[in-house]
mmCIF file of C-alpha atoms and ligand atoms in Angstrom:
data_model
loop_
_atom_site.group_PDB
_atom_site.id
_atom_site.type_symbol
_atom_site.label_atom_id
_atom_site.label_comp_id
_atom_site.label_asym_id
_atom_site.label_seq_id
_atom_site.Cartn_x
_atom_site.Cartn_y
_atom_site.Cartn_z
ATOM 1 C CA UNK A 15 4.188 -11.562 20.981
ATOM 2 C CA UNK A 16 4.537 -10.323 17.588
ATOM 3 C CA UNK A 17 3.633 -12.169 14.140
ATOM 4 C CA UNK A 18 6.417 -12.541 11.492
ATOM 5 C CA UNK A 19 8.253 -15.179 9.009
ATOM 6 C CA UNK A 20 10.360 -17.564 10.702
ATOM 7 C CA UNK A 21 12.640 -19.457 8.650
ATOM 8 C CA UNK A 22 13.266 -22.640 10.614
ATOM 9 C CA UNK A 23 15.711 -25.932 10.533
ATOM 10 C CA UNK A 24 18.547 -26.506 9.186
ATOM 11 C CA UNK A 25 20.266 -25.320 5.136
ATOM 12 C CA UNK A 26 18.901 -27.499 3.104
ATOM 13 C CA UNK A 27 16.255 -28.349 5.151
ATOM 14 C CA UNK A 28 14.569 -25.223 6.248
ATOM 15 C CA UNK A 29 10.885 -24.679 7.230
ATOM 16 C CA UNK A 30 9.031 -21.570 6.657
ATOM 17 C CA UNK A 31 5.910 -20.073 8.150
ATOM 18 C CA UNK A 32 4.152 -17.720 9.526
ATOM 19 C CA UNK A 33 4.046 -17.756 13.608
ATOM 20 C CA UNK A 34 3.594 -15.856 16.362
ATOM 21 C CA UNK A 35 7.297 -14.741 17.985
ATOM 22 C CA UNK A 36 7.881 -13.830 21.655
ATOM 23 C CA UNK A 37 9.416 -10.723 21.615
ATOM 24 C CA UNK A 38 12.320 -11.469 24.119
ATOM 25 C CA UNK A 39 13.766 -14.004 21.622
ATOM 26 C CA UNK A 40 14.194 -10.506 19.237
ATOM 27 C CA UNK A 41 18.167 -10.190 18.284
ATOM 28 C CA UNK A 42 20.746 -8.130 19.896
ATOM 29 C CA UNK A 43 20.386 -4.229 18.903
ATOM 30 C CA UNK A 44 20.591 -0.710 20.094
ATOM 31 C CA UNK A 45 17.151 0.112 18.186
ATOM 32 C CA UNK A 46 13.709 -1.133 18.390
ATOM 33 C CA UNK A 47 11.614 -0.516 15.631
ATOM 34 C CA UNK A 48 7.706 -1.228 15.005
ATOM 35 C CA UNK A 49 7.665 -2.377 11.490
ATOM 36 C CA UNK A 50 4.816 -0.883 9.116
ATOM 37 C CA UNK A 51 5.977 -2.150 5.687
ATOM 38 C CA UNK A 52 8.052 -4.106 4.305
ATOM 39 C CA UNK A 53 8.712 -5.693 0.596
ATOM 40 C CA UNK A 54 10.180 -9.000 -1.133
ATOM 41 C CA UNK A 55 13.393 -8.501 -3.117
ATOM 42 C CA UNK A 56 14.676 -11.380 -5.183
ATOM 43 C CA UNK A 57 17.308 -12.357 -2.540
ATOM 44 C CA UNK A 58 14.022 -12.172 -0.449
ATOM 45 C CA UNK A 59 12.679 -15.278 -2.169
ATOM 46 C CA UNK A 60 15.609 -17.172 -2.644
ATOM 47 C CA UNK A 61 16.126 -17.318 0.658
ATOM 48 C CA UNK A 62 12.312 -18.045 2.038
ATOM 49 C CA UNK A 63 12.086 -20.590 -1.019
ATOM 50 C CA UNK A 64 15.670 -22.219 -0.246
ATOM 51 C CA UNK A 65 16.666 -21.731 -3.557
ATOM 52 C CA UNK A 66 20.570 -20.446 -2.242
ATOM 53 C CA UNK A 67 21.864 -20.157 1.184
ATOM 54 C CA UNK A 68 21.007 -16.420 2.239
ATOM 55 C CA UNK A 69 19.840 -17.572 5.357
ATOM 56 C CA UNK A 70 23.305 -17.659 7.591
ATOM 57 C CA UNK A 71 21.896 -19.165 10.889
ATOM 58 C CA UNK A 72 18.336 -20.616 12.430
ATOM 59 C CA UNK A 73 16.203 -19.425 13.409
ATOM 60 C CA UNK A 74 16.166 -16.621 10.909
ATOM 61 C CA UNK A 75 13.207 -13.987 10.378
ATOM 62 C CA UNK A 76 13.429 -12.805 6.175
ATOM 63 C CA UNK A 77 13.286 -9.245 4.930
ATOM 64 C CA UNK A 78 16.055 -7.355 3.546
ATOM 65 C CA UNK A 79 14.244 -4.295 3.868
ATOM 66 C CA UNK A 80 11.916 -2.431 6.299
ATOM 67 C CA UNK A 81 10.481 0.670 7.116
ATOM 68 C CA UNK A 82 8.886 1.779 10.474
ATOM 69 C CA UNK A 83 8.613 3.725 13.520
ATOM 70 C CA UNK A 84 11.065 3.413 16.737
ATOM 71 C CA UNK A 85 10.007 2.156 19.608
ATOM 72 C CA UNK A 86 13.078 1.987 21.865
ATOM 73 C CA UNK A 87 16.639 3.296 21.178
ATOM 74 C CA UNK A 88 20.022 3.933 23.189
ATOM 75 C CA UNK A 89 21.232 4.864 19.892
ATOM 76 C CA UNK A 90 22.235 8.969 20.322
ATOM 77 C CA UNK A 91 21.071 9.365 16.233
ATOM 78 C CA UNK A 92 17.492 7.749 16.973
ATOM 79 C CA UNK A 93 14.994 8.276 19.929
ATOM 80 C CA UNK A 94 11.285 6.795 20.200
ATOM 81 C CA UNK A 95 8.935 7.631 17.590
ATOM 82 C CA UNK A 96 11.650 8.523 14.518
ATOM 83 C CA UNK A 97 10.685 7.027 11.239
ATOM 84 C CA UNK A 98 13.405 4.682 9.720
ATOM 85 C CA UNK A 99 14.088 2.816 6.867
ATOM 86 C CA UNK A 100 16.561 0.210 6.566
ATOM 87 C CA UNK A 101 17.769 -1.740 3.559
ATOM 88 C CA UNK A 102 20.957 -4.421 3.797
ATOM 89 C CA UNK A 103 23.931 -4.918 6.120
ATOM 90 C CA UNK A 104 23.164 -8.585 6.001
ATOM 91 C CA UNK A 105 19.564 -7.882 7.740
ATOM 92 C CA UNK A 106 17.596 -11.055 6.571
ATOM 93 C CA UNK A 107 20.825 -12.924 6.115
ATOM 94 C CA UNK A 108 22.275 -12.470 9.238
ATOM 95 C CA UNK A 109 20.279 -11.114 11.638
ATOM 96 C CA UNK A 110 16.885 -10.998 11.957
ATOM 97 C CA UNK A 111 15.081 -9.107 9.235
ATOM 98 C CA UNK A 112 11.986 -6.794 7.854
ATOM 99 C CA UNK A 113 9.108 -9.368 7.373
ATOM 100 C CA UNK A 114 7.644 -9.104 10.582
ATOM 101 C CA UNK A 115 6.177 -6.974 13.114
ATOM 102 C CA UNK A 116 8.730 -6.159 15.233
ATOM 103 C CA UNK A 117 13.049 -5.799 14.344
ATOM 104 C CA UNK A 118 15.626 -5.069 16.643
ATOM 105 C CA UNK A 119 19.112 -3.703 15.019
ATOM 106 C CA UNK A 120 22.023 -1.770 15.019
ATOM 107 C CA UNK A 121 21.139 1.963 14.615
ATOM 108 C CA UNK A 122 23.991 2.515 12.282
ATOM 109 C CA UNK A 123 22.390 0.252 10.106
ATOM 110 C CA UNK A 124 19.091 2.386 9.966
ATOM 111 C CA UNK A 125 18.754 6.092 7.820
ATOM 112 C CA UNK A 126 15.853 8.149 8.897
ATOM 113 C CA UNK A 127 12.605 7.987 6.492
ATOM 114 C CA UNK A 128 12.992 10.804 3.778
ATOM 115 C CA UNK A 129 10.826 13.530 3.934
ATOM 116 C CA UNK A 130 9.349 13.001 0.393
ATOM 117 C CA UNK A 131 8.326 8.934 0.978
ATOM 118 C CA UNK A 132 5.781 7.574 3.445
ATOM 119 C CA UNK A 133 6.980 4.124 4.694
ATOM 120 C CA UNK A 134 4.876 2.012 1.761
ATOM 121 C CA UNK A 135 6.815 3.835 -1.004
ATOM 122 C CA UNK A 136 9.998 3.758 0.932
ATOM 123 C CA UNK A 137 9.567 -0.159 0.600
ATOM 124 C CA UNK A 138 8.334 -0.233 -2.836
ATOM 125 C CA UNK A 139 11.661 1.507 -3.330
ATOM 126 C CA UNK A 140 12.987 -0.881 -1.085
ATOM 127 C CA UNK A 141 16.509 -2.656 -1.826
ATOM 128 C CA UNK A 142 15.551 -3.456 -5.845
ATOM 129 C CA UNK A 143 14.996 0.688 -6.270
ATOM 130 C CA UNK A 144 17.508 1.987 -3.925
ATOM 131 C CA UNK A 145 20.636 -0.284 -6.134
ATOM 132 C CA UNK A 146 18.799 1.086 -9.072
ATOM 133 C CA UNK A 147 19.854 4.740 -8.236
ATOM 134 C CA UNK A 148 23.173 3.539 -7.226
ATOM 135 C CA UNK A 149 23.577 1.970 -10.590
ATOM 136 C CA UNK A 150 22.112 5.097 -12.203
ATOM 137 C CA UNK A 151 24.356 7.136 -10.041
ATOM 138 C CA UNK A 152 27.164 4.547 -11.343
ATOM 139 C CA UNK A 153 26.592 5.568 -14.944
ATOM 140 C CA UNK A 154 26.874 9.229 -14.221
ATOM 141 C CA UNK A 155 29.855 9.271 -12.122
ATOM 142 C CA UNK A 156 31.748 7.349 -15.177
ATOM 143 C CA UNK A 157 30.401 10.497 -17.706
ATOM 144 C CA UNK A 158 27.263 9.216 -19.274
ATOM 145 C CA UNK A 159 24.584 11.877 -19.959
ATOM 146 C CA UNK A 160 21.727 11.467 -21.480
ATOM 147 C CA UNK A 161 23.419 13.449 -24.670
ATOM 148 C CA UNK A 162 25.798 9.967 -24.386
ATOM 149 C CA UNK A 163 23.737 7.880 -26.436
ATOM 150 C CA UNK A 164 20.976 5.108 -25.594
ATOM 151 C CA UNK A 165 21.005 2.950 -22.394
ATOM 152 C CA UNK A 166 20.179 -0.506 -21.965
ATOM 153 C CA UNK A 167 18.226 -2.217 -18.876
ATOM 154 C CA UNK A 168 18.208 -5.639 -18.615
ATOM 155 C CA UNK A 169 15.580 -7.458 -16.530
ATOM 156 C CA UNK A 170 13.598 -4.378 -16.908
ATOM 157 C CA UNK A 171 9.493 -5.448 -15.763
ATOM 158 C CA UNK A 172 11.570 -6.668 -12.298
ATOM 159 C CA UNK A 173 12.020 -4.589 -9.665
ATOM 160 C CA UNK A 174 15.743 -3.102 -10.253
ATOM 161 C CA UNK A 175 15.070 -2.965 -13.955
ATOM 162 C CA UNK A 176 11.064 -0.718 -13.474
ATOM 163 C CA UNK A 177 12.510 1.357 -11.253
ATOM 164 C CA UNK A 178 16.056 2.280 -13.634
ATOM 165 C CA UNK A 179 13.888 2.703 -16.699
ATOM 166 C CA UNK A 180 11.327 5.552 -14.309
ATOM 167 C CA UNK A 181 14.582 7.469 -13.134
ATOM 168 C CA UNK A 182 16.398 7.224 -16.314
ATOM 169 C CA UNK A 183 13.646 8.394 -18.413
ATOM 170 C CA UNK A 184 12.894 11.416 -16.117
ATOM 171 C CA UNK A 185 16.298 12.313 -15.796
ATOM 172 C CA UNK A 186 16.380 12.112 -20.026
ATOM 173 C CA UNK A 187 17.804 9.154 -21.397
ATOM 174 C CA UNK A 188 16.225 7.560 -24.530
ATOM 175 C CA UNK A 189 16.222 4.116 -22.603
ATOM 176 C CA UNK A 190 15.719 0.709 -24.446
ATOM 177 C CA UNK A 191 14.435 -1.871 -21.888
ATOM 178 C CA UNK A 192 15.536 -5.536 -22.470
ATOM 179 C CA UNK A 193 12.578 -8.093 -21.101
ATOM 180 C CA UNK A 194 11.500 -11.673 -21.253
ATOM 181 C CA UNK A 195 7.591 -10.501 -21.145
ATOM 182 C CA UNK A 196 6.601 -9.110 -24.343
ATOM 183 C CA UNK A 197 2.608 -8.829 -23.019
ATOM 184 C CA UNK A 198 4.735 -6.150 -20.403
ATOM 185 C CA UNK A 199 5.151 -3.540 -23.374
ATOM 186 C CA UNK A 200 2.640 -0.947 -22.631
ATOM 187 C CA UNK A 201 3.751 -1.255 -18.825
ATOM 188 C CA UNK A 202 7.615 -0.478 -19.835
ATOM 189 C CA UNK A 203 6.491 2.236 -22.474
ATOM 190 C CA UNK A 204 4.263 3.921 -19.017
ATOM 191 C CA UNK A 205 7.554 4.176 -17.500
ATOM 192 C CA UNK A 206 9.452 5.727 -19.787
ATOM 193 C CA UNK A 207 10.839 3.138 -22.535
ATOM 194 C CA UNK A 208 11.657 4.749 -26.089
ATOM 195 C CA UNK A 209 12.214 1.007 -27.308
ATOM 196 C CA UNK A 210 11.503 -2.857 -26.475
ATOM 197 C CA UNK A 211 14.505 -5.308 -27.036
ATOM 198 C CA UNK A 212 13.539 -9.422 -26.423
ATOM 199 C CA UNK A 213 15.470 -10.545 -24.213
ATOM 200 C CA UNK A 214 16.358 -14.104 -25.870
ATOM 201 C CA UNK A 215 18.271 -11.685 -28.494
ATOM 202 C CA UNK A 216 20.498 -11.661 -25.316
ATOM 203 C CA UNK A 217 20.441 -14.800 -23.835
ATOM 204 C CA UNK A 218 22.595 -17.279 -25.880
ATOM 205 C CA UNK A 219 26.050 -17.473 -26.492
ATOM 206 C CA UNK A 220 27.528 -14.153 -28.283
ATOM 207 C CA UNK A 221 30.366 -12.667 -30.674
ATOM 208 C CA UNK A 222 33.441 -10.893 -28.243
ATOM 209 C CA UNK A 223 32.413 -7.846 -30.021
ATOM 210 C CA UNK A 224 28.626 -6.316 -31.665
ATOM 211 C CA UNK A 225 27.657 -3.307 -33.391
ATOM 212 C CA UNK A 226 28.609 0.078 -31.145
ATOM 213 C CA UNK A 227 24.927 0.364 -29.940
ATOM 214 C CA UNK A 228 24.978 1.488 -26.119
ATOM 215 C CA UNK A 229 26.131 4.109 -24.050
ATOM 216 C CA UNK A 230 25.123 2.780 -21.000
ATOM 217 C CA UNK A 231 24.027 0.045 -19.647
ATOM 218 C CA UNK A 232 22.342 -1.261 -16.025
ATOM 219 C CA UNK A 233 22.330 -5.462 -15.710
ATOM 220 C CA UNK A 234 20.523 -7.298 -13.758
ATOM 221 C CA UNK A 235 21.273 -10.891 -15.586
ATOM 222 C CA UNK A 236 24.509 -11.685 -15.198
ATOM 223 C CA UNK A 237 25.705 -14.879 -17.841
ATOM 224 C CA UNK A 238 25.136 -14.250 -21.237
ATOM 225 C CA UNK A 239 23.205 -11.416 -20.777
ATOM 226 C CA UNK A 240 25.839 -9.342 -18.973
ATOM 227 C CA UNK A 241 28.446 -10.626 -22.071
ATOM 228 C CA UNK A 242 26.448 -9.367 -25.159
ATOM 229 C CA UNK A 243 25.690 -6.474 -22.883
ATOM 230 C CA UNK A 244 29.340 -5.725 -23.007
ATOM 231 C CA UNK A 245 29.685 -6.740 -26.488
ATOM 232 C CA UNK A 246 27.628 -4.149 -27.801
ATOM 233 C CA UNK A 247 28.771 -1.022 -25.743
ATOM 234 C CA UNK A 248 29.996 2.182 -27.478
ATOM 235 C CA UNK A 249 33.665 3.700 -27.328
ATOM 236 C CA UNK A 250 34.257 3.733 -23.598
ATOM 237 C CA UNK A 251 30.443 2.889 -22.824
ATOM 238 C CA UNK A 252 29.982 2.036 -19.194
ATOM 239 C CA UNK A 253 28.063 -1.003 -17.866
ATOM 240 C CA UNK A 254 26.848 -1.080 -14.062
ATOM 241 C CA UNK A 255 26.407 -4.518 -13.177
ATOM 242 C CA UNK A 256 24.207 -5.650 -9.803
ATOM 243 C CA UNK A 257 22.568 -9.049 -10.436
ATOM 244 C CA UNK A 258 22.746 -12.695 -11.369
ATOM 245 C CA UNK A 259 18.874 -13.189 -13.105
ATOM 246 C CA UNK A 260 20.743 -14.926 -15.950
ATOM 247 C CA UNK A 261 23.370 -16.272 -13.940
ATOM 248 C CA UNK A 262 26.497 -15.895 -11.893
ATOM 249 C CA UNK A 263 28.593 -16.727 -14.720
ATOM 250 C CA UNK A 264 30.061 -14.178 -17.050
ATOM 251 C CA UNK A 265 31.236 -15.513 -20.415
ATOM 252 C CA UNK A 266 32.940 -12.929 -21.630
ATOM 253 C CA UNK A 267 36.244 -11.824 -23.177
ATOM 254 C CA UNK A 268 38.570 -8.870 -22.862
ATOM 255 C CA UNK A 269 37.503 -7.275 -25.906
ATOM 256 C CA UNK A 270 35.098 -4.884 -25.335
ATOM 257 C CA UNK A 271 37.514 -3.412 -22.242
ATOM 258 C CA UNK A 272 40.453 -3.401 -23.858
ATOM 259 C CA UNK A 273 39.628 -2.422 -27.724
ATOM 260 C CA UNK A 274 36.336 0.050 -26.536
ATOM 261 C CA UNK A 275 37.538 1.380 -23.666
ATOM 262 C CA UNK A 276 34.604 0.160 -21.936
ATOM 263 C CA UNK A 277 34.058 0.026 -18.208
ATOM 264 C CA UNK A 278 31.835 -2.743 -16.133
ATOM 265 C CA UNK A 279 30.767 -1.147 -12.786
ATOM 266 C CA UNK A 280 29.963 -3.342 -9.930
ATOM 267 C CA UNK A 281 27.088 -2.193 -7.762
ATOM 268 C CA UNK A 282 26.555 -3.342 -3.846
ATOM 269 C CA UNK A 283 23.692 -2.231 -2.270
ATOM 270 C CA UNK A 284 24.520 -4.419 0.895
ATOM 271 C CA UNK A 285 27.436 -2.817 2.567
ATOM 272 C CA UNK A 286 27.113 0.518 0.228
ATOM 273 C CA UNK A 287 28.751 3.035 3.146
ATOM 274 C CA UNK A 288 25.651 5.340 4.818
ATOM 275 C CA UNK A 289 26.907 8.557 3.028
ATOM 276 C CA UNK A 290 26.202 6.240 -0.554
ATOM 277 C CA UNK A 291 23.204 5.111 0.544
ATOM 278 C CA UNK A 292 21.459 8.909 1.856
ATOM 279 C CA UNK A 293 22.787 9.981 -1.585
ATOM 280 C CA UNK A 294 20.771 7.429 -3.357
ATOM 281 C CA UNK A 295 17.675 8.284 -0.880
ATOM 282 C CA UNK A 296 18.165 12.091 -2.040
ATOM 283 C CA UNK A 297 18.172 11.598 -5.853
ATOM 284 C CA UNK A 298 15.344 8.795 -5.422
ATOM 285 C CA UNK A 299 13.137 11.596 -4.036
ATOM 286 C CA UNK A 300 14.140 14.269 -7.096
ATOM 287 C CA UNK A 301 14.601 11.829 -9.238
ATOM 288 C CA UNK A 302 11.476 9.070 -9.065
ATOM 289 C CA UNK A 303 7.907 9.819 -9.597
ATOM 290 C CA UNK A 304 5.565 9.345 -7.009
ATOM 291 C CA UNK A 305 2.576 8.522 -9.777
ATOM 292 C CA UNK A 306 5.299 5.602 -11.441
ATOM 293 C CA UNK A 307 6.859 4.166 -8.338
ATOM 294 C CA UNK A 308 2.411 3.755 -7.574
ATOM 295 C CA UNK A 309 2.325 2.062 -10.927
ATOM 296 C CA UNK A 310 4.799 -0.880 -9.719
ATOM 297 C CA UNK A 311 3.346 -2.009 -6.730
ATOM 298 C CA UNK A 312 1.524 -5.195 -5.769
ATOM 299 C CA UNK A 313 0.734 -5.223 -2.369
ATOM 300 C CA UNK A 314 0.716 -8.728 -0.780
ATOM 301 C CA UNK A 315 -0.057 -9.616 2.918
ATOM 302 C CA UNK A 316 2.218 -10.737 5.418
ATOM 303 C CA UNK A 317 0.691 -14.059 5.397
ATOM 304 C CA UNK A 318 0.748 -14.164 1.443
ATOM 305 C CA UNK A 319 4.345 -13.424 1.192
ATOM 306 C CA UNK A 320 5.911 -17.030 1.411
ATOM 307 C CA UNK A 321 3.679 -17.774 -1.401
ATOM 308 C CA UNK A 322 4.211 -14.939 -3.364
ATOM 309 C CA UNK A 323 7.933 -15.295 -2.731
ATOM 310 C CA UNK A 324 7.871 -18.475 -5.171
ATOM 311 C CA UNK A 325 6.589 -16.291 -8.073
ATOM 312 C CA UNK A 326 10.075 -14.646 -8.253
ATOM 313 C CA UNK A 327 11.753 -17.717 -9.064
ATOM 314 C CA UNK A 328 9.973 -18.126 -12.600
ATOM 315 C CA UNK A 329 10.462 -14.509 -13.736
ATOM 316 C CA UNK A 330 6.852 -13.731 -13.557
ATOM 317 C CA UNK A 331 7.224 -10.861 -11.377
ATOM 318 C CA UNK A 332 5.937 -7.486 -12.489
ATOM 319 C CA UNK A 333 7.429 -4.265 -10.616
ATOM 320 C CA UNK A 334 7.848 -4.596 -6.667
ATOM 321 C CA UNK A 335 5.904 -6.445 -4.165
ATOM 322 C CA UNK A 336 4.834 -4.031 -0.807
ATOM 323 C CA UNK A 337 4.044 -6.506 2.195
ATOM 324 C CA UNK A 338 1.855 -4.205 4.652
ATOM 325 C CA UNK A 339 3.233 -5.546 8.576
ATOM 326 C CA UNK A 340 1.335 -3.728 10.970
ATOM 327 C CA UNK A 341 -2.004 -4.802 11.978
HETATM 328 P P1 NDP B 420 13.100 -9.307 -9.969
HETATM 329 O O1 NDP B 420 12.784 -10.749 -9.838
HETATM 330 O O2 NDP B 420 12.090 -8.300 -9.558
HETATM 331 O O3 NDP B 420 13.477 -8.982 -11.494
HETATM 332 C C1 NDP B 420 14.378 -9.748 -12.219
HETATM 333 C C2 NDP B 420 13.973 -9.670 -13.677
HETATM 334 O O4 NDP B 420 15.029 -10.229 -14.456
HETATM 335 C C3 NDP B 420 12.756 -10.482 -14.050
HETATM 336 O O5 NDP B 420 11.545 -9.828 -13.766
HETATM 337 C C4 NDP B 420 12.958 -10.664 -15.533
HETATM 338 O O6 NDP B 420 12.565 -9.457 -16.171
HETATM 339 C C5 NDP B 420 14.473 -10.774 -15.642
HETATM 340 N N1 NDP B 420 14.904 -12.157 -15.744
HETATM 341 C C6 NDP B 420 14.388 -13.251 -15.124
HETATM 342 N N2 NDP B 420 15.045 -14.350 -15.496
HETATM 343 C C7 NDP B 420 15.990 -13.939 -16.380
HETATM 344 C C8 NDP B 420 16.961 -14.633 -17.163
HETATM 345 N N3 NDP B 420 17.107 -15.954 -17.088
HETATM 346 N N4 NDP B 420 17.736 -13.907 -17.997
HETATM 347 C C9 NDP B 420 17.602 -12.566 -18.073
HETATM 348 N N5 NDP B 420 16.690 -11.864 -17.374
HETATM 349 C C10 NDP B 420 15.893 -12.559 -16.534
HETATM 350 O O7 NDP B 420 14.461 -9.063 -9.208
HETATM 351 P P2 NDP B 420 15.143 -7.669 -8.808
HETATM 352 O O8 NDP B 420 14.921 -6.690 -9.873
HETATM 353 O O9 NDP B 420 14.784 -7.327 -7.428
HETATM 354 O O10 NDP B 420 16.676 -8.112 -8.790
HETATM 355 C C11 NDP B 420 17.325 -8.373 -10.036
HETATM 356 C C12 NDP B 420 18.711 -8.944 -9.776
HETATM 357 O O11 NDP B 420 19.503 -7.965 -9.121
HETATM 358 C C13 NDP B 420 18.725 -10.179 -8.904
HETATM 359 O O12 NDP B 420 19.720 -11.062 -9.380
HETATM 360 C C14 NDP B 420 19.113 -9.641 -7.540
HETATM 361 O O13 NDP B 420 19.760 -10.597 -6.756
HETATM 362 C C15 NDP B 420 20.056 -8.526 -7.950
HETATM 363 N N6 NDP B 420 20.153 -7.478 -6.948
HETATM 364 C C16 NDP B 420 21.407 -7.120 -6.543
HETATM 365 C C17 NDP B 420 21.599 -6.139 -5.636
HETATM 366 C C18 NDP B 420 22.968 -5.727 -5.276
HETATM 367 O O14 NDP B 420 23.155 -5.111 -4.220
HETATM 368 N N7 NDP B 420 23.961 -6.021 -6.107
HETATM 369 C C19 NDP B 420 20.437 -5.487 -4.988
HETATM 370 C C20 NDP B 420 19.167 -5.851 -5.558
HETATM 371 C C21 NDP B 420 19.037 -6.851 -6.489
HETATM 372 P P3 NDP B 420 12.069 -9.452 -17.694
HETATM 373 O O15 NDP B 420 11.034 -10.518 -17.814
HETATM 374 O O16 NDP B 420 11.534 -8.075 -17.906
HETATM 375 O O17 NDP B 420 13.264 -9.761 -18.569
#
C-alpha cells in the first residue's frame, strides 16, 4: 500500500482525498518509480478543485509532475535505482500522476534527473519553470536579445511568471514584471525585475494598437491581458504565449501582426517532443539560480496539498509549491 491523492466519482461530481492505494491497482507502465517530490501547478488545482475537466477518467491520482527514484523498469533507457523526473504527457490527466508515493508510466515519458538539481528543485522547477524556459527559449529562437529592448511577464509572483523573470534577468534582459500583488514588489525586484507594471493597467478592454514599448513578451493571462500585451509590442516584437490566468479568450485584432510585424508564439509544455524538453532541462541548469529558484518555494505536505490546491484559484499564490512524497 502506498498513500497518495485519489480523485474519485464522477466530472462534476468528483471526490478528493487522501487514502491509502494498493499498489496492484497502479496503471499500466514499463517503469516503476518511488516518488520523492512532487509540486502543484495551476492545472494541478483546477483539476483537484474541479474547477475544469483535467481529470479524463476515475479513479484518477493528480500531479503533473514528479521526481523520484526507479524501482522497477523493462524500459532499456532506465534500470532500478536511476533518478527521473517527469513533467506532462497527460500524466495527472490521463493516467495516473505525481502526487503520491508510488507512479507507474511509460519510460519514454520520463528524462533522467539533471546532474545540477536534486529531486526538490527539479519539482520546484516542475511544469510552471520548465514552460518558462521554453517560452524564454521561444523569445530567443524568434531574435530577441537582451540588446532587443525590455520584456514583459505577465502573471509574474506565479510560478511560470517567478521563474521567467530569474532566467531572464540572469541571462540580461531589463525585465518589467506585470502583477496583481503590489505587497509582492521587493519579492519580484529579488528576482531580477528592473520595473513593476499593475496588472489592472492590463486587464480591461484595450486600443488595437499602444505605444511601441516591448520587445518581448512571456503571457501567462490570456484575455485582455494577452491583447494589450500584443498591442504594445515593438516593430516585429515577439510574444510567447502559455496560459489562460486571465482567460481563454483573446480579444484581439490583426493589427499588431500585420502593421508591427509582430509574432505570438504558442508554448506547450505537455507534448513538447523529449529533445525540447532535455534542452529546456540544460539551459534551466546554466541558466536558473540555485539561491532564486530556493527563494520561490513553499513546501506543503502531501496531506496539505488538496487544501493548498484551492489557494491557486484566487491568485494568491506566491512562487511554486514543493509537496515532499516520501515518508
Ligand atoms: P500560478 O497560479 O502560479 O500563477 C498565475 C499568476 O497569474 C498568478 O499568481 C497571478 O500573478 C496571475 N493572475 C492571476 N489571475 C490573473 C488574472 N485574472 N489576470 C492576469 N493575471 C492573473 O500559475 P502558473 O504560473 O503555474 O501558470 C500560469 C498559467 O500558465 C496558467 O494558466 C497555466 O495553466 C498555464 N500553464 C501553461 C502551460 C503550457 O504548457 N502551456 C504549462 C504551465 C502553465 P500576479 O498576481 O503576479 O499577477
Amino acid at each position: 500500500m502506498f498513500k497518495g491523492i485519489l480523485m474519485e466519482g464522477s466530472r462534476g461530481d468528483q471526490q478528493v482525498s487522501l487514502k491509502s492505494i494498493d499498489e496492484a491497482w497502479l496503471p499500466e507502465g514499463d517503469v516503476t518509480v518511488d516518488v520523492a517530490y512532487s509540486t502543484l501547478n495551476y492545472k494541478d488545482a483546477l483539476a483537484i478543485t474541479g474547477t475544469a475537466p483535467i481529470a479524463k477518467s476515475y479513479p484518477m491520482v493528480p500531479g503533473i509532475d514528479l521526481a523520484g527514484v526507479v524501482t522497477e523498469s523493462s524500459n532499456p533507457e532506465f534500470k532500478a535505482g536511476d533518478e527521473v523526473v517527469l513533467n506532462g504527457w497527460g500524466v495527472g490527466e490521463k493516467h495516473w500522476g505525481g502526487l503520491a508515493q508510488k507512479a507507474r508510466l511509460s519510460g519514454d515519458w520520463l528524462i533522467p534527473l539533471p546532474a545540477s538539481f536534486t529531486a526538490r528543485q527539479a519539482m520546484a522547477i516542475g511544469t510552471a519553470g520548465y514552460t518558462a524556459m521554453l517560452c524564454v527559449l521561444a523569445l530567443e529562437k524568434h531574435g530577441v536579445t537582451p540588446d532587443s529592448g525590455d520584456i514583459l511577464v505577465t502573471g509574474a509572483t506565479g510560478g511560470v511568471g517567478s521563474v521567467a523573470v530569474a532566467i531572464l534577468a540572469k541571462l540580461g534582459y531589463s525585465v518589467t514584471a506585470v502583477t496583481g500583488k503590489p505587497e509582492e514588489e521587493s519579492y519580484l525586484r529579488s528576482l531580477g525585475a528592473k520595473q513593476i507594471l499593475d496588472r489592472a493597467e492590463l486587464s480591461g478592454p484595450g486600443k488595437p494598437l499602444t505605444r511601441e514599448t516591448w520587445a518581448g513578451a512571456i503571457d501567462v493571462a490570456g484575455g485582455h491581458v494577452l491583447a494589450n500585451v500584443c498591442a504594445g509590442m515593438k516593430y516585429r516584437g515577439v510574444v510567447a504565449a502559455c496560459g489562460l490566468a486571465a482567460g481563454m479568450d483573446f480579444p484581439a485584432t490583426v493589427a499588431p501582426f500585420i502593421l508591427r510585424s509582430v509574432t505570438l508564439c504558442g508554448v506547450d509544455s505537455v507534448m513538447a517532443p523529449k529533445k525540447d524538453r532535455l534542452e529546456a532541462w540544460e539551459r534551466l541548469a546554466q541558466d536558473l539560480s540555485p539561491e532564486l529558484l530556493d527563494s520561490m518555494i513553499t513546501e506543503v505536505p502531501l496531506d496539505e496539498a488538496i487544501e493548498a490546491a484551492g489557494q491557486f484559484m484566487d491568485g494568491t499564490i506566491r512562487g511554486r509549491i514543493v509537496i515532499p512524497v516520501v515518508e
